[in-house]
Amino acid sequence: MNCIIASTSTIHGSDYLAYLKEPLQNLYKGVSQILFIPYARPGGISHEEYTAQAQKGLAFLNVEVKGIHEFENAAQAVKNAQAIFTGGGNTFLLVSQLYNQKVIETLKEVIKQGTPYLGTSAGSNICGLTIGTTNDMPIVYPPNFKTLGIIPFNINPHYLDPDPNSKHKGETRETRIKEFHKFNAIPVVGLREGSWLRVKNNSIILEGTLNARVFEQNQEPYEVEPNTSFKDLS
Amino acid sequence: MNCIIASTSTIHGSDYLAYLKEPLQNLYKGVSQILFIPYARPGGISHEEYTAQAQKGLAFLNVEVKGIHEFENAAQAVKNAQAIFTGGGNTFLLVSQLYNQKVIETLKEVIKQGTPYLGTSAGSNICGLTIGTTNDMPIVYPPNFKTLGIIPFNINPHYLDPDPNSKHKGETRETRIKEFHKFNAIPVVGLREGSWLRVKNNSIILEGTLNARVFEQNQEPYEVEPNTSFKDLS
């Protein structure tokens, strides 16, 4: 496997994908065409608009970006892809489309076989076992909550620490993830914006400059530093 | 119909249900027993613990609170109930249980026939047409996203305005609701903590001291003041 599983596409004060420039040059080395999966449609933008945005964000790589919607057979496009990028947006929409277009199994296979894969936000959520720890609104009803299982745990992207001064009574991110663990045994890695997981063969390493917060069932959450291996978290 | 559909059970610096004391005295007038639906299990607490919490919160009414889990036939319990209260917690869990226990149709019927109903947070979400605008994590996969449709629109409880100083790139509540409207025509009322809808026969009125924010498909969101009628929002 050869993946970057990123919390976000964009960090504050920086351009789309700009903070990932170096790791992406490494991930996509030797690649001339990237298959973009725009199904998550952030803000409801069209597949075409989103693919153009990805093309622009990846311009520094000097590659061609093709949207999966441009192909007649989506699963075949995934199978033939040199490299893949799934952008963020709404996880429920993304997963619904992956099931409806019957690409979920093929996507899993090619990633396991080594096709370079970048996921950001919703595109990272689907690398876990389920979408049970997405932050998104359930704007459509997907056929299933199960996802790729490229990594043996779930991601919570855009992880946010509780605000100690908040007067809001809605649940914090930590409270929600603890609730998830009352009904699920799957570990969860809270990835702060600017962090990503580098998956290479069987290794899974936390990259970026920030700590991540790990939630395991029946344990107190704990912080881990960059370069931590998550290979044995399951 | 005779319902209070509240954004939250608790406002900052105040006890559970305390801010709703007067409206609840009115809603539950003449009632000696309230059926409590604890299925949303906030933080994963048990049905028993949650029912005890509701009993304590409603002590000022001098009524008996019985949990729906104490009855052999949940639908029958709903049918026979003098009055009902569905507490907050996780909306996905609540809806799953309502379907699994086959009470959703009966609950809808008795509310339409006038059984007094209080919903807070998740218990309010289910009064709309779908759970498509819940803020909760999808910790379990429900058989359906459709809900009671007591009101002809959806609620977004615990509505939060965007923080102009935020450096976080995760979507704001408003962005998420706009995304919902790319794929759904259902109007959404963002109810701030401390606001509730008072449903009586065919009237639906915003109560509390705060404005609510209304989102309609293909329109700019707008603010409405207390005492606004939502009867024609659909």
Coordinates of C-alpha atoms in Angstrom, one line a residue:
Chain A
M1 CA 0.0 0.0 0.0
N2 CA 1.0 3.6 -0.7
C3 CA -1.3 6.2 0.8
I4 CA -1.6 9.6 2.3
I5 CA -4.7 9.9 4.6
A6 CA -5.0 13.5 5.4
S7 CA -7.2 15.3 8.0
T8 CA -7.9 18.2 5.6
S9 CA -7.0 19.4 2.1
T10 CA -6.3 22.9 3.2
I11 CA -4.8 24.5 6.3
H12 CA -5.6 28.0 7.5
G13 CA -3.8 30.7 5.5
S14 CA -2.6 28.3 2.8
D15 CA -3.8 27.2 -0.6
Y16 CA -5.6 24.0 -1.5
L17 CA -3.2 21.0 -0.9
A18 CA -0.2 23.4 -0.5
Y19 CA 1.0 22.0 2.8
L20 CA 1.2 18.5 1.3
K21 CA 3.4 19.5 -1.6
E22 CA 6.4 17.4 -0.7
P23 CA 4.7 14.3 0.5
L24 CA 2.6 14.3 -2.7
Q25 CA 5.7 14.6 -4.8
N26 CA 6.8 11.4 -3.1
L27 CA 3.4 9.6 -3.2
Y28 CA 2.8 10.3 -6.9
K29 CA 6.4 9.9 -8.2
G30 CA 6.5 8.8 -11.8
V31 CA 2.7 9.2 -12.2
S32 CA 1.4 11.0 -15.3
Q33 CA -2.4 10.7 -14.7
I34 CA -4.4 10.8 -11.5
L35 CA -8.0 9.6 -11.2
F36 CA -9.9 12.0 -9.1
I37 CA -13.0 10.9 -7.2
P38 CA -15.2 14.0 -6.7
Y39 CA -18.2 12.2 -5.3
A40 CA -18.1 14.0 -1.9
R41 CA -19.0 17.3 -3.7
P42 CA -18.1 19.9 -1.0
G43 CA -20.8 22.5 -0.8
G44 CA -22.7 20.6 -3.5
I45 CA -20.4 21.7 -6.3
S46 CA -20.5 19.6 -9.5
H47 CA -18.1 16.7 -10.4
E48 CA -16.7 18.9 -13.1
E49 CA -16.1 21.9 -10.9
Y50 CA -14.5 19.8 -8.2
T51 CA -12.2 18.0 -10.7
A52 CA -11.1 21.3 -12.1
Q53 CA -10.2 22.4 -8.5
A54 CA -8.2 19.2 -7.9
Q55 CA -6.4 19.7 -11.2
K56 CA -5.4 23.2 -10.2
G57 CA -4.4 22.1 -6.7
L58 CA -2.1 19.4 -8.1
A59 CA -0.7 21.6 -10.9
F60 CA 2.7 21.6 -9.2
L61 CA 3.0 17.8 -10.0
N62 CA 2.6 18.4 -13.7
V63 CA 0.1 15.5 -14.0
E64 CA -3.2 15.1 -15.8
V65 CA -6.2 14.8 -13.4
K66 CA -9.3 13.0 -14.7
G67 CA -12.6 12.8 -12.9
I68 CA -14.1 9.3 -12.4
H69 CA -17.4 10.7 -13.8
E70 CA -15.7 11.1 -17.2
F71 CA -15.5 7.3 -17.5
E72 CA -18.3 5.1 -18.6
N73 CA -17.4 2.3 -16.2
A74 CA -16.3 3.7 -12.8
A75 CA -14.9 0.4 -11.5
Q76 CA -12.9 -0.1 -14.6
A77 CA -11.5 3.4 -14.3
V78 CA -10.4 2.6 -10.7
K79 CA -8.8 -0.6 -11.9
N80 CA -6.8 1.1 -14.6
A81 CA -5.8 4.1 -12.6
Q82 CA -2.1 4.9 -12.2
A83 CA -3.0 6.8 -9.0
I84 CA -6.1 8.0 -7.2
F85 CA -7.2 11.0 -5.2
T86 CA -10.5 11.2 -3.3
G87 CA -11.4 14.7 -2.2
G88 CA -13.3 15.8 0.8
G89 CA -16.9 17.0 1.1
N90 CA -19.8 15.0 2.5
T91 CA -18.9 11.5 3.6
F92 CA -22.5 10.2 3.3
L93 CA -22.7 11.4 -0.3
L94 CA -19.3 10.0 -1.1
V95 CA -20.1 6.5 0.3
S96 CA -23.5 6.4 -1.3
Q97 CA -21.9 7.1 -4.7
L98 CA -19.1 4.6 -4.1
Y99 CA -21.8 1.9 -3.5
N100 CA -24.1 3.1 -6.2
Q101 CA -21.3 3.1 -8.8
K102 CA -20.1 -0.3 -7.5
V103 CA -16.5 0.8 -7.1
I104 CA -16.0 0.2 -3.4
E105 CA -14.6 -3.3 -3.7
T106 CA -12.4 -2.4 -6.7
L107 CA -11.1 0.7 -4.9
K108 CA -10.1 -1.4 -1.9
E109 CA -8.4 -4.0 -4.1
V110 CA -6.2 -1.6 -6.1
I111 CA -5.2 0.3 -2.9
K112 CA -4.2 -3.0 -1.3
Q113 CA -2.2 -3.8 -4.5
G114 CA -0.3 -0.5 -4.3
T115 CA -2.0 2.1 -6.4
P116 CA -0.9 5.4 -4.8
Y117 CA -3.9 6.9 -3.0
L118 CA -4.5 10.3 -1.5
G119 CA -7.5 10.9 0.7
T120 CA -8.5 14.2 2.3
S121 CA -11.2 14.6 4.9
A122 CA -14.2 12.5 3.6
G123 CA -11.7 10.8 1.3
S124 CA -9.7 9.8 4.5
N125 CA -12.8 8.8 6.4
I126 CA -13.5 6.0 3.9
C127 CA -10.0 4.5 4.5
G128 CA -11.2 3.4 8.0
L129 CA -13.6 0.5 8.7
T130 CA -16.8 2.6 8.9
I131 CA -18.1 6.2 8.5
G132 CA -19.2 6.0 12.2
T133 CA -16.9 8.9 13.2
T134 CA -17.5 11.4 10.4
N135 CA -18.4 14.9 11.3
D136 CA -20.7 15.3 8.4
M137 CA -24.4 15.7 8.2
P138 CA -26.3 12.7 6.9
I139 CA -27.7 14.5 3.8
V140 CA -28.3 11.2 1.9
Y141 CA -29.0 7.7 3.2
P142 CA -26.2 5.4 2.1
P143 CA -26.7 1.6 1.5
N144 CA -24.1 0.9 4.2
F145 CA -21.8 2.6 6.7
K146 CA -18.9 0.1 6.0
T147 CA -15.9 1.5 4.1
L148 CA -12.5 0.4 2.7
G149 CA -10.7 -0.8 5.8
I150 CA -7.3 0.2 4.4
I151 CA -6.3 0.9 8.0
P152 CA -7.6 -1.2 10.9
F153 CA -9.2 1.7 12.7
N154 CA -11.4 4.8 12.0
I155 CA -10.3 8.4 11.4
N156 CA -11.9 11.5 12.9
P157 CA -10.7 14.2 10.5
H158 CA -10.6 17.9 11.4
Y159 CA -10.2 16.8 15.0
L160 CA -11.0 19.7 17.3
D161 CA -10.2 20.0 21.0
P162 CA -13.0 21.0 23.3
D163 CA -13.2 24.8 23.9
P164 CA -12.9 25.2 27.7
N165 CA -14.7 28.6 27.5
S166 CA -17.7 27.3 25.5
K167 CA -21.2 27.8 26.9
H168 CA -22.6 25.6 24.2
K169 CA -24.3 22.4 25.4
G170 CA -24.0 20.4 22.2
E171 CA -21.5 17.6 22.5
T172 CA -17.8 18.1 21.9
R173 CA -15.9 15.9 19.5
E174 CA -14.4 13.9 22.3
T175 CA -17.9 13.2 23.8
R176 CA -19.2 12.1 20.4
I177 CA -16.3 9.7 19.9
K178 CA -16.7 8.3 23.4
E179 CA -20.4 7.7 22.5
F180 CA -19.2 5.8 19.4
H181 CA -17.2 3.6 21.7
K182 CA -20.2 2.6 23.8
F183 CA -21.5 0.8 20.7
N184 CA -18.3 0.0 18.6
A185 CA -14.9 -1.5 19.5
I186 CA -13.1 0.2 16.5
P187 CA -10.2 2.5 17.6
V188 CA -10.4 6.1 16.4
V189 CA -7.6 8.5 15.6
G190 CA -8.4 12.1 15.9
L191 CA -6.3 13.8 13.2
R192 CA -5.9 17.5 13.6
E193 CA -5.8 19.8 10.6
G194 CA -2.2 19.6 9.2
S195 CA -1.7 15.9 10.2
W196 CA -1.8 12.9 7.9
L197 CA -1.1 9.2 8.0
R198 CA 1.5 7.9 5.7
V199 CA 0.7 4.3 4.8
K200 CA 3.4 2.4 3.1
N201 CA 3.3 -1.4 2.7
N202 CA 2.3 -2.4 6.2
S203 CA 3.4 0.7 8.0
I204 CA 1.1 3.5 9.2
I205 CA 2.9 6.5 10.5
L206 CA 1.6 9.9 11.8
E207 CA 3.1 12.7 9.8
G208 CA 3.0 16.5 10.0
T209 CA 4.0 18.6 13.1
L210 CA 1.0 18.0 15.3
N211 CA 0.1 15.3 17.9
A212 CA -2.9 13.1 17.2
R213 CA -5.5 12.0 19.8
V214 CA -6.2 8.3 20.0
F215 CA -9.5 6.9 21.4
E216 CA -9.7 3.2 22.3
Q217 CA -12.7 1.5 23.8
N218 CA -12.7 1.5 27.6
Q219 CA -9.5 3.5 27.8
E220 CA -8.8 7.2 28.5
P221 CA -7.9 9.0 25.2
Y222 CA -4.2 9.8 24.8
E223 CA -1.9 12.0 22.7
V224 CA 0.7 10.6 20.3
E225 CA 3.5 12.5 18.6
P226 CA 4.5 12.7 14.9
N227 CA 6.3 9.5 13.7
T228 CA 4.1 7.3 15.9
S229 CA 3.3 4.0 14.2
F230 CA -0.3 2.9 14.2
K231 CA 0.4 -0.5 12.7
D232 CA -0.7 -2.3 15.8
L233 CA -3.8 -0.1 16.6
S234 CA -6.8 -2.3 16.0
Chain B
M1 CA -51.2 18.2 18.5
N2 CA -49.6 19.5 21.7
C3 CA -45.8 19.5 21.6
I4 CA -42.7 21.3 22.7
I5 CA -39.8 20.7 20.3
A6 CA -36.7 22.1 22.1
S7 CA -33.2 22.8 20.8
T8 CA -31.6 21.5 24.1
S9 CA -32.6 20.0 27.4
T10 CA -30.2 22.3 29.3
I11 CA -28.9 25.8 28.9
H12 CA -25.5 27.0 30.2
G13 CA -25.4 27.6 33.9
S14 CA -28.9 26.1 34.5
D15 CA -30.2 22.6 35.6
Y16 CA -31.6 19.9 33.3
L17 CA -34.9 21.2 31.9
A18 CA -35.0 24.1 34.3
Y19 CA -35.5 26.8 31.6
L20 CA -38.6 24.9 30.3
K21 CA -40.4 24.8 33.7
E22 CA -43.3 27.0 32.8
P23 CA -44.0 25.7 29.3
L24 CA -43.8 22.2 30.7
Q25 CA -46.3 22.9 33.4
N26 CA -48.6 24.0 30.6
L27 CA -47.8 21.1 28.2
Y28 CA -48.2 18.4 30.8
K29 CA -51.2 20.0 32.7
G30 CA -53.4 17.3 34.3
V31 CA -50.9 14.5 33.5
S32 CA -50.0 12.0 36.3
Q33 CA -47.6 9.7 34.3
I34 CA -45.1 10.5 31.5
L35 CA -43.7 7.9 29.2
F36 CA -40.0 8.6 28.8
I37 CA -38.2 7.4 25.6
P38 CA -34.5 7.1 26.6
Y39 CA -33.3 5.4 23.4
A40 CA -30.9 8.2 22.4
R41 CA -28.7 7.3 25.5
P42 CA -26.5 10.4 25.7
G43 CA -22.9 9.4 26.4
G44 CA -24.1 5.8 26.2
I45 CA -25.8 5.8 29.6
S46 CA -28.3 3.0 30.2
H47 CA -32.0 3.3 29.8
E48 CA -32.4 3.1 33.5
E49 CA -29.9 5.8 34.3
Y50 CA -31.4 8.1 31.7
T51 CA -35.0 7.5 33.0
A52 CA -33.9 8.4 36.5
Q53 CA -32.4 11.6 35.2
A54 CA -35.6 12.5 33.5
Q55 CA -37.6 11.7 36.6
K56 CA -35.3 14.0 38.6
G57 CA -35.6 16.8 35.9
L58 CA -39.4 16.6 35.9
A59 CA -39.7 16.4 39.7
F60 CA -41.3 19.9 39.8
L61 CA -44.3 18.5 37.9
N62 CA -45.1 15.9 40.6
V63 CA -45.6 13.2 38.0
E64 CA -44.4 9.6 37.6
V65 CA -41.9 9.0 34.8
K66 CA -41.8 5.5 33.3
G67 CA -39.2 4.4 30.8
I68 CA -40.5 2.8 27.6
H69 CA -38.0 -0.1 28.2
E70 CA -40.0 -1.1 31.3
F71 CA -42.9 -2.2 29.1
E72 CA -43.0 -5.5 27.3
N73 CA -44.7 -4.0 24.2
A74 CA -43.2 -0.6 23.4
A75 CA -45.8 0.4 20.8
Q76 CA -48.6 -0.5 23.2
A77 CA -46.9 1.7 25.9
V78 CA -46.8 4.6 23.4
K79 CA -50.5 4.0 22.6
N80 CA -51.5 4.0 26.2
A81 CA -49.3 6.9 27.3
Q82 CA -50.9 10.0 28.9
A83 CA -47.9 12.0 27.8
I84 CA -44.5 11.4 26.2
F85 CA -41.0 12.8 26.5
T86 CA -38.1 11.8 24.2
G87 CA -34.7 12.9 25.6
G88 CA -31.6 13.9 23.6
G89 CA -28.5 11.9 22.9
N90 CA -27.5 10.2 19.7
T91 CA -30.1 10.6 16.9
F92 CA -28.9 7.6 14.9
L93 CA -29.3 5.4 18.0
L94 CA -32.7 6.8 18.8
V95 CA -34.0 6.3 15.3
S96 CA -32.6 2.8 15.1
Q97 CA -34.4 1.8 18.3
L98 CA -37.6 3.5 17.2
Y99 CA -37.6 1.3 14.1
N100 CA -36.3 -1.8 15.8
Q101 CA -39.0 -1.6 18.5
K102 CA -41.6 -0.8 15.8
V103 CA -42.9 2.3 17.6
I104 CA -42.3 4.9 15.0
E105 CA -45.8 4.7 13.4
T106 CA -47.6 4.6 16.7
L107 CA -45.6 7.5 18.1
K108 CA -46.6 9.6 15.0
E109 CA -50.3 8.6 15.4
V110 CA -50.6 9.4 19.1
I111 CA -48.8 12.8 18.7
K112 CA -51.1 13.7 15.8
Q113 CA -54.1 12.7 18.0
G114 CA -52.9 15.1 20.8
T115 CA -50.8 13.1 23.3
P116 CA -48.6 15.8 24.9
Y117 CA -45.0 15.4 23.6
L118 CA -41.8 17.0 24.7
G119 CA -38.6 16.4 22.6
T120 CA -35.2 17.8 23.3
S121 CA -32.3 17.7 20.9
A122 CA -32.4 14.2 19.3
G123 CA -36.0 14.0 20.5
S124 CA -36.7 17.1 18.5
N125 CA -34.8 16.0 15.4
I126 CA -37.2 13.1 15.0
C127 CA -40.2 15.5 14.8
G128 CA -38.9 16.7 11.4
L129 CA -39.2 14.8 8.2
T130 CA -35.7 13.2 8.3
I131 CA -32.6 13.1 10.5
G132 CA -30.7 14.7 7.6
T133 CA -29.8 17.7 9.7
T134 CA -28.7 16.1 12.9
N135 CA -25.3 17.1 14.3
D136 CA -24.6 13.7 15.7
M137 CA -22.1 11.0 14.7
P138 CA -23.5 8.0 12.9
I139 CA -22.5 5.5 15.5
V140 CA -25.1 3.0 14.4
Y141 CA -26.7 2.3 11.0
P142 CA -30.5 2.9 11.2
P143 CA -32.9 1.1 8.9
N144 CA -34.1 4.5 7.6
F145 CA -33.4 8.3 7.9
K146 CA -37.1 9.1 7.8
T147 CA -38.7 10.3 11.0
L148 CA -42.1 11.5 12.4
G149 CA -42.9 14.5 10.2
I150 CA -44.9 16.1 13.0
I151 CA -43.7 19.4 11.6
P152 CA -43.3 19.9 7.8
F153 CA -39.6 20.8 8.0
N154 CA -36.4 19.7 9.7
I155 CA -34.8 21.0 12.8
N156 CA -31.1 21.7 13.4
P157 CA -30.9 21.7 17.2
H158 CA -28.1 23.4 19.1
Y159 CA -27.7 25.7 16.2
L160 CA -24.4 27.5 16.3
D161 CA -23.4 30.6 14.4
P162 CA -20.0 30.5 12.5
D163 CA -17.1 31.8 14.6
P164 CA -15.6 34.7 12.6
N165 CA -12.2 34.1 14.3
S166 CA -12.0 30.4 13.6
K167 CA -8.9 29.0 11.8
H168 CA -10.6 25.6 11.6
K169 CA -11.3 24.4 8.0
G170 CA -14.0 22.0 8.9
E171 CA -17.4 23.1 7.7
T172 CA -19.6 25.5 9.7
R173 CA -23.2 24.5 10.6
E174 CA -24.5 26.9 7.9
T175 CA -22.2 25.3 5.3
R176 CA -23.5 21.9 6.2
I177 CA -27.1 22.9 6.0
K178 CA -26.5 24.5 2.6
E179 CA -25.0 21.2 1.5
F180 CA -28.1 19.4 2.7
H181 CA -30.1 21.7 0.4
K182 CA -28.2 20.8 -2.6
F183 CA -29.8 17.3 -2.3
N184 CA -33.0 18.0 -0.3
A185 CA -35.9 20.5 -0.6
I186 CA -36.9 20.2 3.1
P187 CA -36.7 23.6 4.9
V188 CA -34.5 23.6 8.0
V189 CA -35.0 25.7 11.2
G190 CA -31.7 26.3 13.1
L191 CA -32.9 26.4 16.7
R192 CA -30.4 28.0 19.1
E193 CA -30.0 26.7 22.6
G194 CA -32.9 28.2 24.7
S195 CA -35.4 28.2 21.8
W196 CA -38.2 25.8 21.3
L197 CA -41.2 25.3 18.9
R198 CA -44.6 25.2 20.5
V199 CA -46.9 23.1 18.4
K200 CA -50.6 23.3 19.3
N201 CA -53.2 21.9 17.0
N202 CA -52.1 23.3 13.6
S203 CA -49.9 26.2 14.9
I204 CA -46.1 26.1 15.2
I205 CA -44.7 29.0 17.1
L206 CA -41.0 29.9 17.9
E207 CA -40.7 30.4 21.7
G208 CA -37.9 31.5 24.0
T209 CA -36.1 34.8 23.8
L210 CA -33.8 34.1 20.8
N211 CA -34.1 34.4 17.1
A212 CA -34.0 31.3 14.9
R213 CA -32.2 30.9 11.6
V214 CA -34.3 29.6 8.7
F215 CA -32.8 27.8 5.7
E216 CA -34.8 27.2 2.6
Q217 CA -33.5 25.7 -0.6
N218 CA -32.2 28.2 -3.2
Q219 CA -32.7 31.1 -0.7
E220 CA -30.4 33.1 1.5
P221 CA -30.8 32.0 5.1
Y222 CA -32.8 34.5 7.3
E223 CA -33.4 35.3 10.9
V224 CA -36.9 35.2 12.5
E225 CA -37.9 36.5 15.9
P226 CA -39.8 34.8 18.8
N227 CA -43.5 34.4 18.1
T228 CA -42.9 33.7 14.4
S229 CA -45.3 31.1 13.0
F230 CA -43.8 28.3 11.0
K231 CA -47.2 26.8 10.0
D232 CA -46.6 27.6 6.4
L233 CA -42.9 26.7 6.2
S234 CA -42.8 23.5 4.0

